[in-house]
Coordinates of C-alpha atoms in Angstrom, one line a residue:
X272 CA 2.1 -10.4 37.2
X273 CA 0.9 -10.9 33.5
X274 CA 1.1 -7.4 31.4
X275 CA -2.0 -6.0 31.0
X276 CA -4.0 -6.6 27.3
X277 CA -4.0 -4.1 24.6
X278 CA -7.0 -3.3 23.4
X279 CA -7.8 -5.1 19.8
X280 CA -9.0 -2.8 16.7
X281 CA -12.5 -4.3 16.7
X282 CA -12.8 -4.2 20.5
X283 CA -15.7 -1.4 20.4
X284 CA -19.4 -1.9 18.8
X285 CA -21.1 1.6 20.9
X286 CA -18.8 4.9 21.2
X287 CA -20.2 7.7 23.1
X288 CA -19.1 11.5 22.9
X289 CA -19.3 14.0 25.6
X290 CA -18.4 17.8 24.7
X291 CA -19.5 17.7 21.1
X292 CA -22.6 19.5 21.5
X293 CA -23.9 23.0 23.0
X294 CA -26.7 22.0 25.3
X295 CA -24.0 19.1 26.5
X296 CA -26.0 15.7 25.3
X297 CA -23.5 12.9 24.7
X298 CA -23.6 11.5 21.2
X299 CA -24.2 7.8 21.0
X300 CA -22.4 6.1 18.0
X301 CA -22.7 2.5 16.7
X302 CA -20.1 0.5 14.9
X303 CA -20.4 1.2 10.9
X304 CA -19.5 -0.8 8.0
X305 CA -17.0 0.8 6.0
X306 CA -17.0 2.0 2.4
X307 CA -15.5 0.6 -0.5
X308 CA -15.0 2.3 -3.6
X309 CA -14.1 1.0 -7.4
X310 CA -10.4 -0.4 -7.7
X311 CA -8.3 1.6 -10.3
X312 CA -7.4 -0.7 -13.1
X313 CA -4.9 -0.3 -15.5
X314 CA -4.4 -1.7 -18.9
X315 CA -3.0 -2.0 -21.8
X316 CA 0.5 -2.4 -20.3
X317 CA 2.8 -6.0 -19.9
X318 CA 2.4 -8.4 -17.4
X319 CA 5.0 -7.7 -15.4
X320 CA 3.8 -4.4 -14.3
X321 CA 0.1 -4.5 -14.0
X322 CA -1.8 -7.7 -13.0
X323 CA -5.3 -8.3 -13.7
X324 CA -7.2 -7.7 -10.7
X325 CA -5.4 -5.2 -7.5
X326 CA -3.9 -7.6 -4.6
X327 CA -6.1 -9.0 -2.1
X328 CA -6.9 -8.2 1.4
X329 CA -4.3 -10.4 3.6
X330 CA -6.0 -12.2 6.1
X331 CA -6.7 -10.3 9.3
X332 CA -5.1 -11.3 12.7
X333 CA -8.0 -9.7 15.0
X334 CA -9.8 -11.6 17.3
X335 CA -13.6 -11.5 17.0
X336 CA -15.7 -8.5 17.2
X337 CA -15.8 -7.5 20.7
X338 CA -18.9 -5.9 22.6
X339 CA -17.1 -3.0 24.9
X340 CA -18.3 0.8 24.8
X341 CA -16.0 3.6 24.8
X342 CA -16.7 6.9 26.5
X343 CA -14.8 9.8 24.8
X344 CA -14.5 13.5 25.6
X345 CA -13.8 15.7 22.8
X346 CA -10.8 18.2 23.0
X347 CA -9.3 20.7 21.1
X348 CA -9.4 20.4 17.4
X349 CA -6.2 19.9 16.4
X350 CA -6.1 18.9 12.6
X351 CA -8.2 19.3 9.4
X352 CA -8.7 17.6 6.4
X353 CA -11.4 17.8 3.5
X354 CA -13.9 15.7 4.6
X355 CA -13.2 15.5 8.7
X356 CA -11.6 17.5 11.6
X357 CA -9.7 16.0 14.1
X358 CA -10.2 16.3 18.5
X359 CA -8.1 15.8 20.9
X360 CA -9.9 12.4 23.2
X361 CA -9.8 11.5 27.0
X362 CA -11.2 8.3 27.8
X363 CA -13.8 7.9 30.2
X364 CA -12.7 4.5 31.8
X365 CA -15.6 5.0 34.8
X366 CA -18.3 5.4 31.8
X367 CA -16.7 3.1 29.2
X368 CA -17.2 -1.2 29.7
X369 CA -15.3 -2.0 33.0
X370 CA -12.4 -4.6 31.5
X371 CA -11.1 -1.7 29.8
X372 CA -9.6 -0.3 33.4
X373 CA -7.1 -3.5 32.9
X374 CA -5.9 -2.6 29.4
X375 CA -4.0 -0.7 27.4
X376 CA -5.3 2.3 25.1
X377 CA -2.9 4.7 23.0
X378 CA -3.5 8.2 23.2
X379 CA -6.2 8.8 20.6
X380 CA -7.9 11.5 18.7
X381 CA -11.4 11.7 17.0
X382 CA -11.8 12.4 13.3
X383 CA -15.3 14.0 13.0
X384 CA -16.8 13.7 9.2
X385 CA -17.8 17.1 7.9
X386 CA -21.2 18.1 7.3
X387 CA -22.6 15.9 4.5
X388 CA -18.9 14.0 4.3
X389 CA -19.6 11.1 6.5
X390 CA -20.0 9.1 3.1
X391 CA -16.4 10.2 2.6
X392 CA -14.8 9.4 5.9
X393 CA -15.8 6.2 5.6
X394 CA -14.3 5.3 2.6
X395 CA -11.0 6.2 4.3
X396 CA -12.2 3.7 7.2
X397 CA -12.3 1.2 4.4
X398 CA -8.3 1.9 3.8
X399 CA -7.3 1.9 7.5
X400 CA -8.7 -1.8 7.8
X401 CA -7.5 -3.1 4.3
X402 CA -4.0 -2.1 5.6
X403 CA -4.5 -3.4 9.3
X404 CA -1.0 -5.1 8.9
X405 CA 0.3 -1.6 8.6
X406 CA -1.5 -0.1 11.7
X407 CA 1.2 1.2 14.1
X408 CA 3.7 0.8 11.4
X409 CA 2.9 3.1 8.5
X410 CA -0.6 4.2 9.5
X411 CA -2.1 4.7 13.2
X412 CA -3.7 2.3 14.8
X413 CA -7.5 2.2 14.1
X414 CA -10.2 1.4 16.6
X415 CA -13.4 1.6 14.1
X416 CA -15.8 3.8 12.3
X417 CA -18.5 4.8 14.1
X418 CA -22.0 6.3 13.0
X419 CA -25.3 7.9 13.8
X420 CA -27.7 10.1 12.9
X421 CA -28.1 13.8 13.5
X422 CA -31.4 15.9 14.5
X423 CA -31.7 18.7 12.7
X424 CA -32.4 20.7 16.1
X425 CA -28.7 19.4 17.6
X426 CA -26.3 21.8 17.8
X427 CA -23.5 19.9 16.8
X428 CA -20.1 22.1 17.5
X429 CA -17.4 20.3 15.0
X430 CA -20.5 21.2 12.6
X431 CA -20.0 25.3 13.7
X432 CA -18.5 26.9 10.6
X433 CA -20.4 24.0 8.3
X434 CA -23.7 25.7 6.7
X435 CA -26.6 23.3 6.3
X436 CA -27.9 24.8 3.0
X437 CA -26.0 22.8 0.3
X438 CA -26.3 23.0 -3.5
X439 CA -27.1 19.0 -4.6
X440 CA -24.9 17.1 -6.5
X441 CA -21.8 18.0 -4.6
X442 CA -20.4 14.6 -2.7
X443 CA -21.7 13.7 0.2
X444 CA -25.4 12.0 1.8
X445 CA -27.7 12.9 -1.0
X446 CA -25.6 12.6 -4.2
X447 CA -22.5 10.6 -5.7
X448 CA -19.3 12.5 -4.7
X449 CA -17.0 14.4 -6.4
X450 CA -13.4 15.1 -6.1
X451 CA -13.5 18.5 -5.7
X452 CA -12.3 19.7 -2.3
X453 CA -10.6 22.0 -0.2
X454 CA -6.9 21.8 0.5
X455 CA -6.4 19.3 3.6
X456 CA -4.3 19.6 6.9
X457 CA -4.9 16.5 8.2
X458 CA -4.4 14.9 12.2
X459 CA -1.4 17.0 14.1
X460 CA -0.3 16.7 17.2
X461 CA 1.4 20.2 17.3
X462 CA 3.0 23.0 15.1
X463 CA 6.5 24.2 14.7
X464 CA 6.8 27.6 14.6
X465 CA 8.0 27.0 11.3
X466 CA 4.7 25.1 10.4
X467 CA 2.7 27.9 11.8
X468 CA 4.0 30.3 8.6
X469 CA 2.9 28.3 6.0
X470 CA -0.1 27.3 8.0
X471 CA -4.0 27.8 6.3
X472 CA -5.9 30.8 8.0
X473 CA -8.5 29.2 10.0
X474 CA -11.4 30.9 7.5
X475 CA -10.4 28.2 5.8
X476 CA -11.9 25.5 8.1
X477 CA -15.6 26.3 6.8
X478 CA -17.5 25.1 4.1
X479 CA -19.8 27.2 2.5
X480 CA -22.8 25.3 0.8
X481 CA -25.0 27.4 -1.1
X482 CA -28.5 26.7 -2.4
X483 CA -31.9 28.2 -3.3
X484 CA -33.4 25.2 -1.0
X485 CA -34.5 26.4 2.9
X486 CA -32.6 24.5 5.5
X487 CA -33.1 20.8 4.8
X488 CA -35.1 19.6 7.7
X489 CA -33.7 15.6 7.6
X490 CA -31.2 14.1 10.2
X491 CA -27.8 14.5 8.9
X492 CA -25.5 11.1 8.9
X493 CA -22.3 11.1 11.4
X494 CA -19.2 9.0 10.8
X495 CA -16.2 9.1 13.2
X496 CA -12.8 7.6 13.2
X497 CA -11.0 6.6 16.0
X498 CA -7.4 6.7 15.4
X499 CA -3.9 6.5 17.4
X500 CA -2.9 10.4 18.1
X501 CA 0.3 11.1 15.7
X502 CA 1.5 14.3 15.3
X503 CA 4.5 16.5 14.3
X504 CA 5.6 17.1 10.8
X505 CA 8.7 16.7 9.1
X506 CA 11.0 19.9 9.9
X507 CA 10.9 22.6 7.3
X508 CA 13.7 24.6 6.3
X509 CA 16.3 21.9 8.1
X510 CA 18.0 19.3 5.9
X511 CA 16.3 15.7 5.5
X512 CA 18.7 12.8 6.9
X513 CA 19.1 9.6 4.8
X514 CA 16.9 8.0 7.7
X515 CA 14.1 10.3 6.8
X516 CA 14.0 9.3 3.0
X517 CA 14.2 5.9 3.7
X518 CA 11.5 6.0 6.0
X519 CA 9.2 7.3 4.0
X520 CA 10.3 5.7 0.6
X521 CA 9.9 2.4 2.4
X522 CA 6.4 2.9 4.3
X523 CA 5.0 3.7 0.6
X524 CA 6.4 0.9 -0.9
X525 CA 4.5 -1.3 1.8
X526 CA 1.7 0.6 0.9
X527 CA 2.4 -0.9 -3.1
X528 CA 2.6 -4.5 -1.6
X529 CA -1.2 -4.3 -0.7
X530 CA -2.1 -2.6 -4.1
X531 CA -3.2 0.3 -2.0
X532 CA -2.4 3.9 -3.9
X533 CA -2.9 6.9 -1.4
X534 CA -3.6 9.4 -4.0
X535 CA -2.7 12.0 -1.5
X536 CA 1.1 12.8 -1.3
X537 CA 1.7 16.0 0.5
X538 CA 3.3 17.4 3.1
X539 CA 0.5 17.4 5.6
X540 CA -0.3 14.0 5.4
X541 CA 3.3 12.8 6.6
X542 CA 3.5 12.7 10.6
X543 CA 6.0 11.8 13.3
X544 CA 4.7 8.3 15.0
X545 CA 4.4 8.7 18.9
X546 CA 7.6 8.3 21.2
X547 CA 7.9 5.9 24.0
X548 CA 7.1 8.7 26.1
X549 CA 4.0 9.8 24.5
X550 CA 2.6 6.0 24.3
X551 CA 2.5 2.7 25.9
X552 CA 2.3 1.3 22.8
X553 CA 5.2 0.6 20.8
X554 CA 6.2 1.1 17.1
X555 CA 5.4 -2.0 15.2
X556 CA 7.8 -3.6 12.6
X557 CA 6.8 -3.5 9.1
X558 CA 5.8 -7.4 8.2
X559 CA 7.1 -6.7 4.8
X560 CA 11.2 -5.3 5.4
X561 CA 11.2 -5.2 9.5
X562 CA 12.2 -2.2 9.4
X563 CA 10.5 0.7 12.3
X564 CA 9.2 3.3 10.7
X565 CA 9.2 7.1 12.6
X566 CA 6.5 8.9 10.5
X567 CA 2.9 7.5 10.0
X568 CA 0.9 8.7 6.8
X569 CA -2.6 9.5 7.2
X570 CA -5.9 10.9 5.2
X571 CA -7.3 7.8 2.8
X572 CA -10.4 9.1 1.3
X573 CA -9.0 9.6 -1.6
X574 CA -7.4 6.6 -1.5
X575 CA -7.7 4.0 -4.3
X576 CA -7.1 -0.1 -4.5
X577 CA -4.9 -0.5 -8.1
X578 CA -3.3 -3.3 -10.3
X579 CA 0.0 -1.8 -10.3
X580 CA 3.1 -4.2 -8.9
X581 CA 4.8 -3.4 -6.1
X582 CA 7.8 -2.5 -8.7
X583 CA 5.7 -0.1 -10.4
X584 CA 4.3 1.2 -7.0
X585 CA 7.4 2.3 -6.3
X586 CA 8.7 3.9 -9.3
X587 CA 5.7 5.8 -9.2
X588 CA 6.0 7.0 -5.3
X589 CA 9.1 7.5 -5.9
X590 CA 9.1 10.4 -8.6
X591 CA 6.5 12.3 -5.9
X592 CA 8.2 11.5 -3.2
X593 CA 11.5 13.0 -4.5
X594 CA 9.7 16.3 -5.5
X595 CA 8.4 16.6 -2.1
X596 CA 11.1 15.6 0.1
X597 CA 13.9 17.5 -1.6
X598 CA 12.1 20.8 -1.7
X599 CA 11.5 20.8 2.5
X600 CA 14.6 21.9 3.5
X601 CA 14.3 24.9 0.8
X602 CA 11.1 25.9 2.6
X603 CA 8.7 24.8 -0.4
X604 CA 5.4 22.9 -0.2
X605 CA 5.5 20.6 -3.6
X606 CA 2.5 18.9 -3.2
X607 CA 2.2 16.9 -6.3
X608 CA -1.6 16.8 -5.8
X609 CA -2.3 20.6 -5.0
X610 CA -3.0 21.2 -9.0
X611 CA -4.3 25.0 -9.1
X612 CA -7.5 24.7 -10.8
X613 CA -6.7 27.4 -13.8
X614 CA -3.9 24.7 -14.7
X615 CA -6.7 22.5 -14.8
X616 CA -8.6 24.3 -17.2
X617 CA -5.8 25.4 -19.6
X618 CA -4.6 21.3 -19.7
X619 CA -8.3 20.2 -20.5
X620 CA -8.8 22.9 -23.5
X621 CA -5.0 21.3 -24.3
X622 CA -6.5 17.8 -25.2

C-alpha cells in the first residue's frame, strides 16, 4: 500500500471557519495574495559585506495551485502577537474537499489578524513563502493566507476585546502603518509554569483605538494564516545545552542565506518544533547545513528582505542571539527589540 500524500502548501484556494462568531455563521475565506514590503538596503559599506540588491527568491518546489477547501473549527486561543492571535484548529474532513480523507495534515493552528491588522499579517504571509525551503525546518509549515471581508453587524469573537473606534493614521486598512505596537507573545502550544510568571496579564490582549469618529460603518478586511501548530518555549531558569545554541545560531544563519532579517529576536518568538508524537509529519533537514533543527521561529511582520551577506547576517544574529540566550538560564527576558519608549525619547533628543 502506497503512503498516503501530504498535503502541499498551496493545496487550499477557500477556507471556511466554524466557531468564530456569536450567532455561529461559518466564515468563508478566499486565498489572498500576500504582501510585500520595501527591502532594507544598506550602503556605503565594501563589497564583501553588502551586495547591491537582497538575494532572490529560490525557486519554489510546490506543485500547482490546488482547488481543495478546508473546513476549520476554531479552539482555544493559545498565543498572541501584535497584529494576530492564534486558535487552536480541528479539521473538518466530512466538510472540507473529499481527497483530503487520504492525506496527511499536521496539527494546525489559526493566526487571526487583529482588527484593522490584516494589512500586517499579511506581510508576514509574504515571509512564510519567501522562505518556503525553510518550512518545517526553521519556520512551520504554511498552508496560505486567507481573506474576506467583515460586516459591520458580525460579531466576530477573536475581534472581542478589539474596539472599532480607531484614531486614523495608525497602521492598518485605512492608513500606511506604523511600527508602533504592543509587546508580542506569539503561537504557543503550552506554558511552563515557569513561563506562566513572566507571562503578560491578559488585559493586555486588547487594543484600545480611540477616536472622535462614531463607529465606522464599512466592512472590516480579514486575513488568516494557517500555520503547522509549534509550541513550547525554551526552559527558563535551566541551563542552555550546546545543542540549543547551535540550533538556534544555525536556523538564523539560514535565515541570512535568503537575505531575510526577522527583525524580531525575542524570547517568545523561539518555539519547540512538534515531536514524532505530536505530528505525522517529520522535521525537515535544513537544505543549507542538513542539520534538524528542534525550535521553529515565528512572527514575520516585522520582517524585512536586506543586502547584507550571509557573513554579515550572522555576525549580526549573533551579538542578539548571545544576549538573549545567555540570560535564560538567569531568569531574564533580553529582548534586544523590547526598547522602552522613554529610552527612545532620551536617544532621539541625543542626536
Amino acid at each position: 500500500m502506497n503512503p498516503p500524500d501530504t498535503v502541499p502548501a498551496n493545496a487550499f484556494v477557500n477556507v471556511t471557519l466554524s466557531g468564530a462568531t456569536k450567532n455561529g455563521v461559518p466564515i468563508h475565506l478566499q486565498r489572498g495574495v500576500p504582501r510585500p514590503n520595501k527591502p532594507f538596503l544598506l550602503d556605503g559599506l565594501s563589497d564583501a559585506v553588502i551586495g547591491k540588491r537582497p538575494p532572490k527568491r529560490l525557486p519554489s518546489k510546490l506543485p500547482p495551485p490546488g482547488d481543495m477547501t478546508l473546513h476549520l473549527s476554531l479552539g482555544t486561543k493559545i498565543g498572541r502577537g501584535r497584529v494576530g492571535r492564534v486558535y487552536e484548529a480541528t479539521v473538518d474532513l466530512k466538510q472540507s474537499s473529499p481527497e483530503l480523507t487520504n492525506m496527511v495534515l499536521p496539527p494546525l493552528v489559526v493566526k487571526v489578524s487583529r482588527r484593522h491588522d490584516a494589512k500586517r499579517l499579511a506581510r508576514e504571509a509574504f515571509y512564510y513563502e519567501e522562505m518556503e525551503c525553510l518550512q518545517g525546518c526553521a519556520i512551520p509549515r504554511y498552508y496560505g493566507l486567507y481573506q474576506t471581508t467583515i460586516p459591520p453587524a458580525t460579531d466576530f469573537l477573536p475581534w472581542t476585546h478589539d474596539k472599532v473606534n480607531r484614531r486614523p493614521g495608525r497602521h492598518g486598512d485605512y492608513s500606511d502603518e506604523s511600527d508602533s505596537e504592543s509587546e508580542s507573545e506569539p503561537e504557543s502550544k503550552s506554558s511552563d509554569k515557569d513561563d506562566d510568571d513572566d507571562a503578560e496579564d491578559e488585559d493586555a490582549d486588547s487594543q484600545v483605538y480611540s477616536s472622535d469618529e462614531e463607529e465606522l460603518p464599512t466592512p472590516t478586511i480579514l486575513s488568516i494564516l494557517i500555520l503547522e501548530r509549534v509550541g513550547g518555549r525554551i526552559p527558563l531558569r535551566k541551563p542552555l545545552s550546546d545543542d540549543v545554541h547551535e540550533d538556534i545560531h544555525t536556523i538564523y544563519a539560514d535565515f541570512g542565506r535568503l537575505g531575510v532579517d526577522h527583525c524580531d529576536i525575542r524570547y517568545f518568538n523561539i518555539l519547540r518544533a512538534p515531536s514524532s508524537s505530536e505530528s505525522p509529519l517529520p522535521s525537515l533537514p535544513s537544505p543549507f547545513t542538513q542539520r534538524t533543527y528542534n525550535w521553529r521561529v515565528v512572527d514575520f511582520d516585522n520582517a524585512c528582505k536586506s543586502n547584507m551577506n550571509a557573513d554579515f547576517f550572522r555576525g549580526y544574529h549573533h551579538g542578539l542571539l548571545v544576549r538573549l540566550l545567555t540570560n535564560l538560564p538567569w531568569g531574564f527576558l533580553c529582548n534586544t527589540y523590547d526598547i522602552p519608549d522613554h529610552v527612545l525619547k532620551l536617544d532621539s533628543t541625543l542626536k
